[in-house]
Amino acid sequence: MLKDAERDAEFSAFVAEHRGALLRIARLLAAGDDARAEDVLQTTLTRLYVGWRHVRRADNRLGYARTSLTHAFVDESRRAHRRRELTTSRPAEGLDGPDPAAADPDLRQLVVAALADLGPRQRAVVVLRHWLDLDVAETARVLGCSTGTVKSQNARALEHLRSRLGPSIHPVPEEST
């Protein structure tokens, strides 16, 4: 049996090492909504703490946490009546290390806005497949669906993103007359 102090120390070390990466994933899933990302991450960390004896036995603790984070996001998105607090200011930036998406703020805004247009499942598929680089089978396992569903959701999501982002990312050169 794992002692409380030992469990707390292991969990604290895990959170200290991986919170920043998990928060970036949550921000992508929440399409840039920092408050929602923090809520989903907090729900995930609570679930991980409560079930730490199972998490610690996992071959890939971070993978387990990402799966839990994705499930928390999808579960929260399914709720018919979400009660949410609105913040009036942004949380302190840079607390979790550098965000690679911050390199081009204009492009980041476009991508986040395009992600926000996707449904929660399509957004989860895009984040898992293209940001986390999971294969189709692993994405299906994380989401609890078939590989065919992942493929169709991904195709629809990418079609939407291309139509929304195509001109912004690859502008068509003006013809000279």
Short mmCIF file of C-alpha atoms in Angstrom, two decimals:
data_model
loop_
_atom_site.label_atom_id
_atom_site.label_comp_id
_atom_site.label_asym_id
_atom_site.label_seq_id
_atom_site.Cartn_x
_atom_site.Cartn_y
_atom_site.Cartn_z
CA MET A 1 0.00 0.00 0.00
CA LEU A 2 1.32 3.39 -0.99
CA LYS A 3 1.80 5.75 1.97
CA ASP A 4 0.08 9.14 1.75
CA ALA A 5 3.34 11.09 1.97
CA GLU A 6 4.95 8.96 -0.74
CA ARG A 7 1.88 9.30 -2.99
CA ASP A 8 1.80 13.06 -2.46
CA ALA A 9 5.51 13.38 -3.27
CA GLU A 10 5.19 11.28 -6.46
CA PHE A 11 2.11 13.17 -7.58
CA SER A 12 3.68 16.56 -6.85
CA ALA A 13 6.79 15.62 -8.85
CA PHE A 14 4.63 14.45 -11.75
CA VAL A 15 2.61 17.68 -11.75
CA ALA A 16 5.74 19.84 -11.49
CA GLU A 17 7.24 18.06 -14.50
CA HIS A 18 4.18 17.82 -16.76
CA ARG A 19 1.70 20.56 -15.83
CA GLY A 20 2.95 22.96 -18.50
CA ALA A 21 2.60 20.39 -21.30
CA LEU A 22 -0.85 19.35 -20.07
CA LEU A 23 -1.96 22.98 -19.87
CA ARG A 24 -0.85 23.63 -23.47
CA ILE A 25 -2.89 20.61 -24.60
CA ALA A 26 -5.87 21.84 -22.58
CA ARG A 27 -5.57 25.29 -24.19
CA LEU A 28 -5.66 23.72 -27.64
CA LEU A 29 -8.66 21.58 -26.73
CA ALA A 30 -10.40 24.65 -25.28
CA ALA A 31 -9.53 26.65 -28.43
CA GLY A 32 -7.60 29.27 -26.51
CA ASP A 33 -10.10 29.72 -23.68
CA ASP A 34 -7.61 29.91 -20.80
CA ALA A 35 -10.25 29.68 -18.07
CA ARG A 36 -11.82 26.59 -19.60
CA ALA A 37 -8.37 25.05 -20.10
CA GLU A 38 -7.52 25.64 -16.44
CA ASP A 39 -10.86 24.11 -15.38
CA VAL A 40 -10.32 21.01 -17.49
CA LEU A 41 -6.75 20.67 -16.27
CA GLN A 42 -7.82 21.03 -12.64
CA THR A 43 -10.50 18.37 -13.11
CA THR A 44 -7.90 16.10 -14.69
CA LEU A 45 -5.35 16.63 -11.93
CA THR A 46 -7.99 15.94 -9.30
CA ARG A 47 -8.94 12.68 -11.02
CA LEU A 48 -5.28 11.71 -11.35
CA TYR A 49 -4.61 12.41 -7.67
CA VAL A 50 -7.60 10.38 -6.53
CA GLY A 51 -6.60 7.47 -8.78
CA TRP A 52 -2.82 7.83 -8.36
CA ARG A 53 -2.35 4.18 -7.39
CA HIS A 54 -3.60 3.25 -10.89
CA VAL A 55 -1.71 6.06 -12.64
CA ARG A 56 1.62 5.17 -11.03
CA ARG A 57 1.37 1.61 -12.43
CA ALA A 58 0.82 2.85 -15.99
CA ASP A 59 3.63 2.27 -18.48
CA ASN A 60 3.27 5.85 -19.68
CA ARG A 61 2.02 8.19 -16.94
CA LEU A 62 1.98 11.22 -19.23
CA GLY A 63 -0.03 9.27 -21.82
CA TYR A 64 -2.46 8.27 -19.09
CA ALA A 65 -2.75 11.93 -18.06
CA ARG A 66 -3.33 13.08 -21.66
CA THR A 67 -6.08 10.48 -22.05
CA SER A 68 -7.66 11.63 -18.80
CA LEU A 69 -7.38 15.27 -19.92
CA THR A 70 -9.07 14.51 -23.24
CA HIS A 71 -11.87 12.61 -21.50
CA ALA A 72 -12.38 15.47 -19.04
CA PHE A 73 -12.61 17.92 -21.95
CA VAL A 74 -15.12 15.79 -23.90
CA ASP A 75 -17.17 15.13 -20.74
CA GLU A 76 -17.26 18.84 -19.93
CA SER A 77 -18.25 19.67 -23.51
CA ARG A 78 -21.19 17.26 -23.38
CA ARG A 79 -22.82 18.93 -20.41
CA ALA A 80 -26.01 20.64 -21.47
CA HIS A 81 -25.68 23.45 -18.97
CA ARG A 82 -22.14 24.48 -18.25
CA ARG A 83 -21.79 26.98 -15.49
CA ARG A 84 -18.69 28.99 -16.12
CA GLU A 85 -17.09 31.99 -14.56
CA LEU A 86 -15.90 34.78 -16.80
CA THR A 87 -12.58 36.38 -15.98
CA THR A 88 -11.86 40.02 -16.56
CA SER A 89 -8.13 39.67 -17.00
CA ARG A 90 -5.77 37.06 -18.39
CA PRO A 91 -3.81 34.84 -16.03
CA ALA A 92 -0.10 35.49 -15.72
CA GLU A 93 1.64 34.46 -18.93
CA GLY A 94 4.74 32.35 -19.04
CA LEU A 95 4.19 30.48 -15.79
CA ASP A 96 4.46 27.13 -17.49
CA GLY A 97 7.43 27.73 -19.76
CA PRO A 98 7.51 29.01 -23.31
CA ASP A 99 4.55 28.33 -25.53
CA PRO A 100 5.73 27.38 -29.03
CA ALA A 101 2.57 28.90 -30.51
CA ALA A 102 3.54 32.31 -29.11
CA ALA A 103 6.18 32.78 -31.82
CA ASP A 104 3.61 34.26 -34.24
CA PRO A 105 0.72 35.79 -32.25
CA ASP A 106 -1.33 36.62 -35.37
CA LEU A 107 -1.12 33.08 -36.68
CA ARG A 108 -1.89 31.74 -33.21
CA GLN A 109 -5.09 33.82 -33.09
CA LEU A 110 -6.17 32.53 -36.49
CA VAL A 111 -5.52 28.89 -35.55
CA VAL A 112 -7.26 29.20 -32.18
CA ALA A 113 -10.29 30.86 -33.82
CA ALA A 114 -10.44 28.10 -36.43
CA LEU A 115 -10.17 25.43 -33.71
CA ALA A 116 -13.01 27.13 -31.82
CA ASP A 117 -15.26 26.60 -34.85
CA LEU A 118 -14.79 22.83 -34.63
CA GLY A 119 -16.97 20.65 -32.46
CA PRO A 120 -15.37 19.21 -29.33
CA ARG A 121 -14.77 15.74 -30.81
CA GLN A 122 -13.27 17.10 -34.04
CA ARG A 123 -11.09 19.47 -32.02
CA ALA A 124 -9.93 16.59 -29.81
CA VAL A 125 -9.08 14.50 -32.90
CA VAL A 126 -7.06 17.34 -34.45
CA VAL A 127 -5.15 18.05 -31.24
CA LEU A 128 -4.39 14.38 -30.58
CA ARG A 129 -3.45 13.54 -34.17
CA HIS A 130 -1.58 16.68 -35.23
CA TRP A 131 -0.28 18.37 -32.09
CA LEU A 132 0.43 15.27 -30.02
CA ASP A 133 1.27 13.18 -33.11
CA LEU A 134 -0.75 10.16 -32.00
CA ASP A 135 -1.58 7.61 -34.66
CA VAL A 136 -5.16 6.81 -35.65
CA ALA A 137 -5.40 3.72 -33.43
CA GLU A 138 -4.08 5.52 -30.34
CA THR A 139 -6.38 8.49 -30.96
CA ALA A 140 -9.33 6.11 -31.25
CA ARG A 141 -8.31 4.42 -28.00
CA VAL A 142 -8.03 7.75 -26.16
CA LEU A 143 -11.42 8.92 -27.43
CA GLY A 144 -13.12 5.54 -27.03
CA CYS A 145 -14.28 5.34 -30.64
CA SER A 146 -13.45 3.43 -33.83
CA THR A 147 -10.53 4.23 -36.12
CA GLY A 148 -13.06 4.98 -38.86
CA THR A 149 -14.63 7.65 -36.68
CA VAL A 150 -11.22 9.20 -36.05
CA LYS A 151 -10.48 9.24 -39.79
CA SER A 152 -13.81 10.79 -40.74
CA GLN A 153 -13.72 13.37 -37.93
CA ASN A 154 -10.14 14.26 -38.89
CA ALA A 155 -11.00 14.60 -42.58
CA ARG A 156 -13.97 16.88 -41.84
CA ALA A 157 -11.98 18.94 -39.36
CA LEU A 158 -9.02 19.38 -41.73
CA GLU A 159 -11.35 20.34 -44.57
CA HIS A 160 -12.86 23.04 -42.35
CA LEU A 161 -9.44 24.23 -41.16
CA ARG A 162 -8.11 24.39 -44.73
CA SER A 163 -11.09 26.43 -45.89
CA ARG A 164 -10.81 28.73 -42.89
CA LEU A 165 -7.01 29.05 -42.72
CA GLY A 166 -5.90 28.44 -46.30
CA PRO A 167 -5.92 32.06 -47.47
CA SER A 168 -4.45 33.28 -44.17
CA ILE A 169 -1.54 30.88 -44.10
CA HIS A 170 -0.85 30.66 -47.83
CA PRO A 171 -2.00 33.95 -49.33
CA VAL A 172 -2.71 33.92 -53.04
CA PRO A 173 -0.29 36.29 -54.78
CA GLU A 174 -1.90 39.21 -56.53
CA GLU A 175 -1.63 39.13 -60.26
CA SER A 176 0.30 42.02 -61.75
CA THR A 177 -1.31 43.73 -64.67
#
